[in-house]
Structure formats: C-alpha cells, structure tokens
Amino acid sequence: MSVGGSEKEFIVSLFLLRNPGVMEEVTGLKLGNIAAEEPFGRRKIDLLSVDVNRRIPVFIETQINPSDVRHLNTVLGIVESASEGVIIWLARCFQKEHLDQVVSHLKRNKQKYIAFHAIKIHDDTIAQVELLNQMYKLDIWHNLDRITQIKHAIKKVFTYDQIPPTHTGRTVDVLQYDLTRIEDVNRYLLECLRSEVPCCLNVWKSKKFNSSDSQLSLGGGKSGITFKLSVKNQQGFAAIFLHFDANQIGFYQMMKRDIQQFRENIHTDISASNRKIGVTFEPDVDLDVTISKLASIFKRMLKNFGTYLYGDSKNSGAVEIAECDLLDEIDKMRKWVGAGLPGVRLMLENLLLEEVDNEQAFQANRERLSECLMRI
C-alpha cells in the first residue's frame, strides 16, 4: 500500500520483479510469470509468481519496516486461502512471535502443502529504496539497478516447509492470449506497455479485466486522475485519454490552458473536453501497430504531463513527514478497533486498504466507510 505518495514497498517489489535472480539465489526457487499487486480473493498480493520446477504458486509479501500485525495477518490470510504454494515475507527484521504464529498456523493446517520463508531486507537496501522513493517518479524504474550493487540485498533468516519433496502442482508459467476477447486484448496491451513504457510504475500493477470494458485504466499519479487506453473503443477508434474526476476539475482546467503546447509536443489532434485530455485515431489492421502508436503517444504524454501529475523530488521531505503522521494515525485506529471492536475490524481494514481509481468507486467506498463507522 502506498501512503502519502510513498512507493517504498512497491519499489522493493519492482526491484524483485525486474531481478528475479536475487530471490531465486536466496530461496532456491525458479520463478516465472511474476506479477505485482495481483488480485487474490479479496486481497492483493505484492508479488505473485510460480515456482517453475514444482509448478506451485509463490506469494511474496513485502514491507519496508519491521514485521507487524497487519502484514502478519496478510500472511495468515494467504495460508487460509491457498491449498499449496510458497509464502515469502520480506521485512526489515522479524519479531519471533510473528514467525511462531505463522508456523503454528501452518501446523494447524498440515493438509496444506505450503512452505514459508522469512527474508530480511538489508539496511543498505532500505537506504537505497529511501533514495529512490525521493526521486521524480518517472525516473525510479531506470535507477532500480542501484540496489543490485548491494551485496546480499536480501537474506533468508527463517524457513518452515511442509511440502512433500515429490509434490508437483498444476500452476503453469506460460501466458496465452485469445485476441478475439476484449479482456485478453487489454492484457496484451498492458504487457506491451511494460516493454515500451516501463518508467510508468502503474503499468507493473496487475489489473482486473472484463469482457465488457474495452479500456485499460492506469492511475495518473493523483487521486481522481486516470489514463484510459483502448485499441478499439465502442466508436471503433483507438484512444488514449487522461480522465479527471469532478473533484479534480481545477487541475483539469489548469492543464487545459496548455493544450496548444500539448498539440506541439504530443500530438496535433490532442483535444480537451468533458474533463478529458487525449487523442483518438483510426486503429491499424495490425494490432501491434496500433499498440505501438498508443505507446508512443503515452510516452509523450508522460513526458509532458509528468510535472503536472508527479511533481518532482523537491518536496520529498514534506511527503515523508506526512507519510509518517498518517501511518501513526492509521496504526492508532487499527489498535483501537482491534481492541474494542473486533467485529468491525476486518470490514474497516478492507475499506481502508481498498484501491479506487475513479470517482464512482471513491464515493461508494466513502459511503460504505461511513455506514461502518455509524455502527460503532
């Protein structure tokens, strides 16, 4: 979860996604098909992969601080939901009682073929992550190799394994696309953007796809601002637009004033209307050509919209202070709810952690949170 603009935990995940060999060396696994923030039931897994040799899923939970109850509950929740797999928990350090609880929970579920690894993140790694987090957001991806220069960036400190040595699962690491299906076209578009525009960190976060939505949505760096891309929308056009919710109308008006500059630097046909700034064009018969055009426009949008959406690192100190204050308040709320209102804890936690990427979802989340608080 990112708080107050911080991406520290996600930066660790991105580093491992880009450098799977680091985790493979520490755990002895052979990782394939690694995805970040992958939906798994009602939660998201920081990194979801597959052990190619044993064909079982690999769940990786990442935190930048010492082990805490929230991440412990996430790990225990994975144990409850999964029938087999490897669970890896990364943290700055671990409390023995947290590791003991994981082992006890696994022993109570002996029928589950699950292995658990606790991985310590080296202090030098955390220091580099702190520096990366202060960078201009679009520069982070290209500077991840700073962490690879650290010897023993991560280190395994504990293992508990209850998977029979001869067990083989059925999870495969090969992605196949049926490009006659809208959802698979959007999956393929996202995969191509990861190659073409890797600096946009949101392309590395897994998305939910459905057969009725021709648009791929990517967070635009600020709440209520979203990039929406389509290789062929309902009107038959390829399109890429930056959408602004009603609560960001002032931001939209500010960017709209620079539309002539955007026409010079991004695309001659870029337009601004109805809280949207973007381009439509005739799709090519070759899907890859259309995606290439979308990616090219997206790159230019990021270059020209970047300072509006992501700012720069000049105010990073204020961000860090705000993040710490907010984390303290959230921790206080969780402790209060957990101590006095155990029946409401899970509902509140899910609402606080739920991601929203549009105005309608934000309003629905706020209404559910209000209803939950009224029960207290």
Tab-separated table of C-alpha atoms in Angstrom:
chain	number	residue	atom	x	y	z
A	1	MET	CA	0.000	0.000	0.000
A	2	SER	CA	1.294	3.453	-0.857
A	3	VAL	CA	0.676	6.106	1.785
A	4	GLY	CA	1.194	9.843	1.398
A	5	GLY	CA	2.825	9.400	-2.012
A	6	SER	CA	5.345	6.828	-0.781
A	7	GLU	CA	6.169	3.897	-3.053
A	8	LYS	CA	8.858	2.277	-0.892
A	9	GLU	CA	7.313	-1.180	-0.553
A	10	PHE	CA	6.328	-1.166	-4.207
A	11	ILE	CA	9.894	-0.187	-5.157
A	12	VAL	CA	11.160	-3.317	-3.382
A	13	SER	CA	8.588	-5.362	-5.314
A	14	LEU	CA	9.633	-3.744	-8.607
A	15	PHE	CA	13.288	-4.499	-7.899
A	16	LEU	CA	12.500	-8.190	-7.331
A	17	LEU	CA	10.201	-8.290	-10.367
A	18	ARG	CA	12.981	-6.860	-12.529
A	19	ASN	CA	15.690	-9.011	-10.890
A	20	PRO	CA	14.083	-12.395	-10.058
A	21	GLY	CA	17.535	-13.967	-9.794
A	22	VAL	CA	18.075	-12.167	-6.480
A	23	MET	CA	15.143	-14.010	-4.890
A	24	GLU	CA	15.994	-17.253	-6.683
A	25	GLU	CA	19.506	-17.237	-5.243
A	26	VAL	CA	18.204	-16.757	-1.696
A	27	THR	CA	15.335	-19.271	-1.813
A	28	GLY	CA	16.457	-21.846	-4.387
A	29	LEU	CA	13.249	-21.356	-6.357
A	30	LYS	CA	12.952	-20.905	-10.118
A	31	LEU	CA	10.474	-18.052	-10.577
A	32	GLY	CA	8.268	-17.492	-13.602
A	33	ASN	CA	5.387	-15.214	-14.596
A	34	ILE	CA	5.960	-12.655	-11.828
A	35	ALA	CA	3.174	-10.097	-11.387
A	36	ALA	CA	2.880	-7.187	-8.952
A	37	GLU	CA	-0.222	-6.403	-6.887
A	38	GLU	CA	-2.043	-9.412	-8.286
A	39	PRO	CA	-5.660	-9.891	-7.094
A	40	PHE	CA	-6.069	-12.978	-4.910
A	41	GLY	CA	-9.537	-13.326	-3.447
A	42	ARG	CA	-10.395	-10.106	-1.564
A	43	ARG	CA	-6.772	-9.019	-1.242
A	44	LYS	CA	-3.857	-8.156	-3.487
A	45	ILE	CA	-0.547	-9.986	-3.362
A	46	ASP	CA	2.515	-7.719	-3.541
A	47	LEU	CA	4.171	-10.210	-5.920
A	48	LEU	CA	2.610	-13.392	-7.258
A	49	SER	CA	4.792	-15.839	-9.148
A	50	VAL	CA	5.132	-19.551	-9.820
A	51	ASP	CA	7.904	-21.975	-8.907
A	52	VAL	CA	8.578	-23.339	-12.374
A	53	ASN	CA	10.204	-26.537	-11.100
A	54	ARG	CA	7.338	-27.600	-8.824
A	55	ARG	CA	4.504	-25.751	-10.600
A	56	ILE	CA	3.153	-24.196	-7.422
A	57	PRO	CA	2.295	-20.535	-6.758
A	58	VAL	CA	4.695	-18.237	-4.932
A	59	PHE	CA	3.202	-15.462	-2.789
A	60	ILE	CA	5.538	-12.598	-1.827
A	61	GLU	CA	4.517	-10.082	0.835
A	62	THR	CA	6.789	-7.053	1.122
A	63	GLN	CA	7.180	-4.497	3.889
A	64	ILE	CA	9.924	-1.956	4.435
A	65	ASN	CA	9.578	-1.821	8.239
A	66	PRO	CA	9.969	-4.474	10.980
A	67	SER	CA	7.314	-7.207	10.878
A	68	ASP	CA	3.957	-6.036	12.193
A	69	VAL	CA	0.487	-7.403	12.871
A	70	ARG	CA	-1.035	-6.080	9.626
A	71	HIS	CA	1.437	-7.928	7.415
A	72	LEU	CA	1.266	-10.982	9.703
A	73	ASN	CA	-2.498	-11.086	9.149
A	74	THR	CA	-1.929	-10.859	5.401
A	75	VAL	CA	0.424	-13.860	5.536
A	76	LEU	CA	-2.025	-15.831	7.690
A	77	GLY	CA	-4.799	-14.918	5.251
A	78	ILE	CA	-2.780	-16.375	2.376
A	79	VAL	CA	-2.343	-19.595	4.380
A	80	GLU	CA	-6.123	-19.732	4.811
A	81	SER	CA	-6.848	-19.114	1.132
A	82	ALA	CA	-4.159	-21.230	-0.552
A	83	SER	CA	-4.044	-25.013	-0.654
A	84	GLU	CA	-0.425	-25.105	-1.827
A	85	GLY	CA	2.445	-22.776	-2.548
A	86	VAL	CA	5.428	-20.912	-1.184
A	87	ILE	CA	4.839	-17.849	1.002
A	88	ILE	CA	7.701	-15.349	1.254
A	89	TRP	CA	7.576	-12.487	3.745
A	90	LEU	CA	10.158	-9.711	3.374
A	91	ALA	CA	10.755	-7.194	6.161
A	92	ARG	CA	13.487	-5.108	7.754
A	93	CYS	CA	13.524	-7.613	10.657
A	94	PHE	CA	11.139	-10.096	12.266
A	95	GLN	CA	9.633	-10.471	15.712
A	96	LYS	CA	9.955	-14.067	16.886
A	97	GLU	CA	6.319	-14.144	17.985
A	98	HIS	CA	5.219	-13.307	14.431
A	99	LEU	CA	7.227	-16.183	12.952
A	100	ASP	CA	5.936	-18.509	15.682
A	101	GLN	CA	2.348	-17.593	14.808
A	102	VAL	CA	2.929	-18.381	11.127
A	103	VAL	CA	4.424	-21.778	11.981
A	104	SER	CA	1.621	-22.579	14.448
A	105	HIS	CA	-0.964	-21.678	11.826
A	106	LEU	CA	0.729	-23.905	9.258
A	107	LYS	CA	0.912	-26.799	11.718
A	108	ARG	CA	-2.829	-26.467	12.297
A	109	ASN	CA	-3.232	-26.805	8.518
A	110	LYS	CA	-0.996	-29.807	7.871
A	111	GLN	CA	-3.138	-30.804	4.893
A	112	LYS	CA	-1.861	-27.731	3.029
A	113	TYR	CA	1.351	-28.114	1.041
A	114	ILE	CA	2.880	-24.772	1.958
A	115	ALA	CA	6.432	-23.584	2.591
A	116	PHE	CA	7.239	-20.329	4.374
A	117	HIS	CA	10.359	-18.162	4.078
A	118	ALA	CA	11.171	-15.064	6.131
A	119	ILE	CA	13.538	-12.782	4.194
A	120	LYS	CA	15.389	-9.878	5.812
A	121	ILE	CA	15.922	-6.732	3.739
A	122	HIS	CA	19.434	-5.378	4.251
A	123	ASP	CA	19.688	-1.901	5.789
A	124	ASP	CA	21.720	-0.729	2.770
A	125	THR	CA	18.898	-1.893	0.502
A	126	ILE	CA	16.389	0.081	2.539
A	127	ALA	CA	18.626	3.162	2.347
A	128	GLN	CA	18.685	2.909	-1.460
A	129	VAL	CA	14.912	2.418	-1.537
A	130	GLU	CA	14.525	5.582	0.539
A	131	LEU	CA	16.598	7.493	-2.024
A	132	LEU	CA	14.662	6.042	-4.952
A	133	ASN	CA	11.389	6.998	-3.286
A	134	GLN	CA	12.508	10.634	-3.228
A	135	MET	CA	13.212	10.652	-6.974
A	136	TYR	CA	10.962	12.007	-9.672
A	137	LYS	CA	8.591	9.078	-10.043
A	138	LEU	CA	9.233	8.500	-13.753
A	139	ASP	CA	12.976	8.106	-13.036
A	140	ILE	CA	12.631	5.298	-10.476
A	141	TRP	CA	12.452	2.352	-12.895
A	142	HIS	CA	15.695	3.240	-14.657
A	143	ASN	CA	17.542	3.569	-11.336
A	144	LEU	CA	16.490	0.270	-9.743
A	145	ASP	CA	19.893	-1.215	-10.561
A	146	ARG	CA	21.322	0.823	-7.707
A	147	ILE	CA	20.043	-1.947	-5.433
A	148	THR	CA	21.767	-4.698	-7.424
A	149	GLN	CA	25.108	-3.198	-6.427
A	150	ILE	CA	24.425	-4.103	-2.794
A	151	LYS	CA	25.941	-7.414	-1.706
A	152	HIS	CA	23.318	-9.587	-0.001
A	153	ALA	CA	20.492	-7.108	-0.662
A	154	ILE	CA	18.151	-9.640	0.947
A	155	LYS	CA	18.885	-12.608	3.217
A	156	LYS	CA	16.821	-15.629	4.275
A	157	VAL	CA	16.559	-15.832	8.069
A	158	PHE	CA	13.891	-18.497	8.617
A	159	THR	CA	12.208	-21.370	6.750
A	160	TYR	CA	9.396	-23.780	7.552
A	161	ASP	CA	8.409	-26.286	4.861
A	162	GLN	CA	5.569	-28.786	4.813
A	163	ILE	CA	5.569	-29.575	1.089
A	164	PRO	CA	6.407	-33.222	0.303
A	165	PRO	CA	9.654	-33.371	-1.740
A	166	THR	CA	7.963	-35.178	-4.633
A	167	HIS	CA	4.895	-32.918	-4.840
A	168	THR	CA	4.187	-31.182	-8.160
A	169	GLY	CA	1.325	-28.742	-8.674
A	170	ARG	CA	-0.552	-27.687	-11.775
A	171	THR	CA	0.214	-23.963	-11.962
A	172	VAL	CA	1.850	-23.021	-15.264
A	173	ASP	CA	4.001	-20.004	-16.047
A	174	VAL	CA	3.042	-19.508	-19.715
A	175	LEU	CA	0.610	-16.713	-20.555
A	176	GLN	CA	-1.606	-17.266	-23.579
A	177	TYR	CA	-3.777	-14.606	-25.195
A	178	ASP	CA	-7.001	-15.081	-27.130
A	179	LEU	CA	-7.003	-11.812	-29.033
A	180	THR	CA	-10.620	-12.248	-30.072
A	181	ARG	CA	-11.542	-11.471	-26.437
A	182	ILE	CA	-11.600	-7.875	-25.175
A	183	GLU	CA	-10.092	-8.779	-21.801
A	184	ASP	CA	-7.147	-10.585	-23.411
A	185	VAL	CA	-6.520	-7.691	-25.795
A	186	ASN	CA	-6.229	-5.399	-22.769
A	187	ARG	CA	-3.925	-7.883	-21.017
A	188	TYR	CA	-1.746	-7.938	-24.117
A	189	LEU	CA	-1.813	-4.119	-24.306
A	190	LEU	CA	-0.649	-3.912	-20.677
A	191	GLU	CA	2.139	-6.420	-21.329
A	192	CYS	CA	3.332	-4.364	-24.323
A	193	LEU	CA	3.278	-1.139	-22.292
A	194	ARG	CA	5.566	-2.784	-19.741
A	195	SER	CA	8.124	-3.187	-22.504
A	196	GLU	CA	7.536	0.178	-24.164
A	197	VAL	CA	6.867	2.446	-21.167
A	198	PRO	CA	8.413	0.735	-18.112
A	199	CYS	CA	9.027	4.050	-16.338
A	200	CYS	CA	5.282	4.389	-15.681
A	201	LEU	CA	5.199	2.347	-12.483
A	202	ASN	CA	1.447	1.725	-12.689
A	203	VAL	CA	1.875	-0.493	-15.763
A	204	TRP	CA	3.537	-3.028	-13.433
A	205	LYS	CA	0.475	-3.299	-11.207
A	206	SER	CA	-1.910	-6.080	-12.204
A	207	LYS	CA	-5.379	-5.060	-13.320
A	208	LYS	CA	-8.828	-6.579	-13.283
A	209	PHE	CA	-10.178	-7.163	-16.791
A	210	ASN	CA	-13.663	-7.959	-18.011
A	211	SER	CA	-15.285	-8.738	-21.324
A	212	SER	CA	-17.418	-5.575	-21.440
A	213	ASP	CA	-14.753	-2.900	-20.900
A	214	SER	CA	-12.579	-2.005	-23.873
A	215	GLN	CA	-10.490	0.454	-21.835
A	216	LEU	CA	-7.306	-0.204	-19.896
A	217	SER	CA	-7.172	2.108	-16.855
A	218	LEU	CA	-3.910	3.257	-15.271
A	219	GLY	CA	-3.586	5.568	-12.289
A	220	GLY	CA	-2.474	9.051	-13.309
A	221	GLY	CA	-0.341	9.874	-10.269
A	222	LYS	CA	-3.069	11.756	-8.368
A	223	SER	CA	-6.345	10.587	-6.874
A	224	GLY	CA	-9.181	11.063	-9.347
A	225	ILE	CA	-6.913	11.259	-12.414
A	226	THR	CA	-6.668	8.200	-14.674
A	227	PHE	CA	-5.153	7.279	-18.029
A	228	LYS	CA	-7.550	5.246	-20.177
A	229	LEU	CA	-6.290	3.453	-23.294
A	230	SER	CA	-8.225	1.455	-25.854
A	231	VAL	CA	-7.080	-0.279	-29.027
A	232	LYS	CA	-10.662	-0.069	-30.276
A	233	ASN	CA	-13.402	1.694	-28.335
A	234	GLN	CA	-17.166	1.494	-28.816
A	235	GLN	CA	-16.946	4.066	-31.622
A	236	GLY	CA	-14.328	1.965	-33.410
A	237	PHE	CA	-11.361	4.249	-32.659
A	238	ALA	CA	-8.111	3.676	-30.862
A	239	ALA	CA	-7.916	6.148	-27.987
A	240	ILE	CA	-5.765	7.403	-25.138
A	241	PHE	CA	-7.129	9.968	-22.698
A	242	LEU	CA	-6.331	11.391	-19.299
A	243	HIS	CA	-9.618	11.454	-17.333
A	244	PHE	CA	-10.313	13.835	-14.438
A	245	ASP	CA	-12.981	13.152	-11.800
A	246	ALA	CA	-15.202	16.053	-10.735
A	247	ASN	CA	-13.073	16.649	-7.643
A	248	GLN	CA	-10.102	17.370	-9.967
A	249	ILE	CA	-11.870	19.903	-12.182
A	250	GLY	CA	-9.451	22.659	-11.142
A	251	PHE	CA	-6.493	20.526	-12.137
A	252	TYR	CA	-8.173	19.761	-15.477
A	253	GLN	CA	-8.738	23.462	-16.173
A	254	MET	CA	-5.091	24.226	-15.359
A	255	MET	CA	-3.820	21.595	-17.821
A	256	LYS	CA	-6.391	22.550	-20.445
A	257	ARG	CA	-4.833	26.024	-20.659
A	258	ASP	CA	-1.673	24.368	-22.056
A	259	ILE	CA	-3.475	22.441	-24.808
A	260	GLN	CA	-1.644	24.270	-27.594
A	261	GLN	CA	1.694	23.271	-26.103
A	262	PHE	CA	0.463	19.678	-25.886
A	263	ARG	CA	-0.502	19.777	-29.578
A	264	GLU	CA	3.041	20.793	-30.421
A	265	ASN	CA	4.764	18.274	-28.165
A	266	ILE	CA	2.406	15.273	-28.032
A	267	HIS	CA	0.019	15.078	-30.986
A	268	THR	CA	-1.522	17.618	-33.365
A	269	ASP	CA	-5.019	16.193	-32.757
A	270	ILE	CA	-4.951	16.197	-28.958
A	271	SER	CA	-8.084	17.780	-27.502
A	272	ALA	CA	-9.510	18.748	-24.120
A	273	SER	CA	-13.230	18.493	-23.316
A	274	ASN	CA	-15.587	16.971	-20.742
A	275	ARG	CA	-12.757	16.596	-18.195
A	276	LYS	CA	-10.659	14.558	-20.675
A	277	ILE	CA	-7.416	15.331	-22.484
A	278	GLY	CA	-6.327	12.955	-25.208
A	279	VAL	CA	-6.289	11.603	-28.753
A	280	THR	CA	-8.312	9.244	-30.923
A	281	PHE	CA	-7.201	7.748	-34.235
A	282	GLU	CA	-8.116	5.019	-36.686
A	283	PRO	CA	-6.727	1.678	-35.466
A	284	ASP	CA	-4.443	-0.250	-37.789
A	285	VAL	CA	-5.460	-3.718	-39.012
A	286	ASP	CA	-2.281	-4.921	-37.298
A	287	LEU	CA	-2.897	-4.872	-33.540
A	288	ASP	CA	0.807	-4.445	-32.774
A	289	VAL	CA	0.989	-1.317	-34.934
A	290	THR	CA	-1.967	0.219	-33.090
A	291	ILE	CA	-0.417	-0.609	-29.706
A	292	SER	CA	2.888	0.864	-30.840
A	293	LYS	CA	1.126	4.129	-31.731
A	294	LEU	CA	-0.653	4.196	-28.363
A	295	ALA	CA	2.621	3.556	-26.551
A	296	SER	CA	4.352	6.337	-28.468
A	297	ILE	CA	1.632	8.849	-27.562
A	298	PHE	CA	1.653	7.599	-23.971
A	299	LYS	CA	5.408	8.222	-23.723
A	300	ARG	CA	4.976	11.798	-24.939
A	301	MET	CA	2.062	12.320	-22.555
A	302	LEU	CA	4.146	11.166	-19.613
A	303	LYS	CA	6.997	13.432	-20.655
A	304	ASN	CA	4.738	16.480	-20.945
A	305	PHE	CA	2.171	15.691	-18.232
A	306	GLY	CA	4.738	14.328	-15.775
A	307	THR	CA	5.483	17.508	-13.858
A	308	TYR	CA	1.733	18.162	-13.506
A	309	LEU	CA	0.938	14.643	-12.279
A	310	TYR	CA	4.030	13.570	-10.376
A	311	GLY	CA	5.755	16.813	-9.448
A	312	ASP	CA	9.425	16.445	-8.550
A	313	SER	CA	11.596	15.454	-5.590
A	314	LYS	CA	11.962	18.977	-4.160
A	315	ASN	CA	9.167	18.478	-1.620
A	316	SER	CA	10.043	14.865	-0.745
A	317	GLY	CA	10.887	15.761	2.859
A	318	ALA	CA	7.372	17.047	3.445
A	319	VAL	CA	5.987	13.881	1.871
A	320	GLU	CA	7.991	11.714	4.265
A	321	ILE	CA	6.716	13.636	7.297
A	322	ALA	CA	3.126	13.420	6.089
A	323	GLU	CA	3.520	9.703	5.461
A	324	CYS	CA	4.800	9.044	8.998
A	325	ASP	CA	1.989	11.079	10.561
A	326	LEU	CA	-0.647	9.253	8.518
A	327	LEU	CA	0.833	5.836	9.288
A	328	ASP	CA	0.765	6.662	13.012
A	329	GLU	CA	-2.890	7.650	12.821
A	330	ILE	CA	-3.833	4.506	10.879
A	331	ASP	CA	-1.957	2.319	13.362
A	332	LYS	CA	-3.765	4.012	16.258
A	333	MET	CA	-7.119	3.412	14.553
A	334	ARG	CA	-6.321	-0.261	13.922
A	335	LYS	CA	-5.253	-0.814	17.545
A	336	TRP	CA	-8.382	0.928	18.837
A	337	VAL	CA	-10.667	-1.019	16.529
A	338	GLY	CA	-8.888	-4.310	17.237
A	339	ALA	CA	-9.070	-3.846	20.994
A	340	GLY	CA	-12.627	-2.657	21.409
A	341	LEU	CA	-14.477	-3.595	18.251
A	342	PRO	CA	-13.188	-6.920	16.902
A	343	GLY	CA	-16.349	-7.499	14.906
A	344	VAL	CA	-15.780	-4.359	12.837
A	345	ARG	CA	-12.007	-4.628	12.404
A	346	LEU	CA	-11.878	-6.668	9.184
A	347	MET	CA	-14.526	-4.538	7.449
A	348	LEU	CA	-12.745	-1.291	8.318
A	349	GLU	CA	-9.347	-2.648	7.309
A	350	ASN	CA	-10.629	-3.802	3.920
A	351	LEU	CA	-12.212	-0.398	3.279
A	352	LEU	CA	-9.075	1.474	4.319
A	353	LEU	CA	-6.885	-0.642	2.063
A	354	GLU	CA	-9.218	-0.869	-0.938
A	355	GLU	CA	-7.878	0.860	-4.049
A	356	VAL	CA	-10.172	3.138	-6.065
A	357	ASP	CA	-9.370	4.578	-9.473
A	358	ASN	CA	-12.467	6.597	-10.360
A	359	GLU	CA	-14.977	8.972	-8.827
A	360	GLN	CA	-17.815	6.446	-8.605
A	361	ALA	CA	-15.668	3.906	-6.751
A	362	PHE	CA	-14.381	6.633	-4.411
A	363	GLN	CA	-17.919	7.712	-3.496
A	364	ALA	CA	-19.018	4.094	-2.945
A	365	ASN	CA	-16.031	3.443	-0.699
A	366	ARG	CA	-16.741	6.587	1.322
A	367	GLU	CA	-20.402	5.631	1.800
A	368	ARG	CA	-19.509	2.110	2.978
A	369	LEU	CA	-16.911	3.540	5.361
A	370	SER	CA	-19.494	5.964	6.772
A	371	GLU	CA	-22.005	3.140	7.262
A	372	CYS	CA	-19.369	1.053	9.028
A	373	LEU	CA	-18.406	3.917	11.379
A	374	MET	CA	-22.061	4.576	12.210
A	375	ARG	CA	-22.276	1.079	13.675
A	376	ILE	CA	-19.599	1.910	16.236
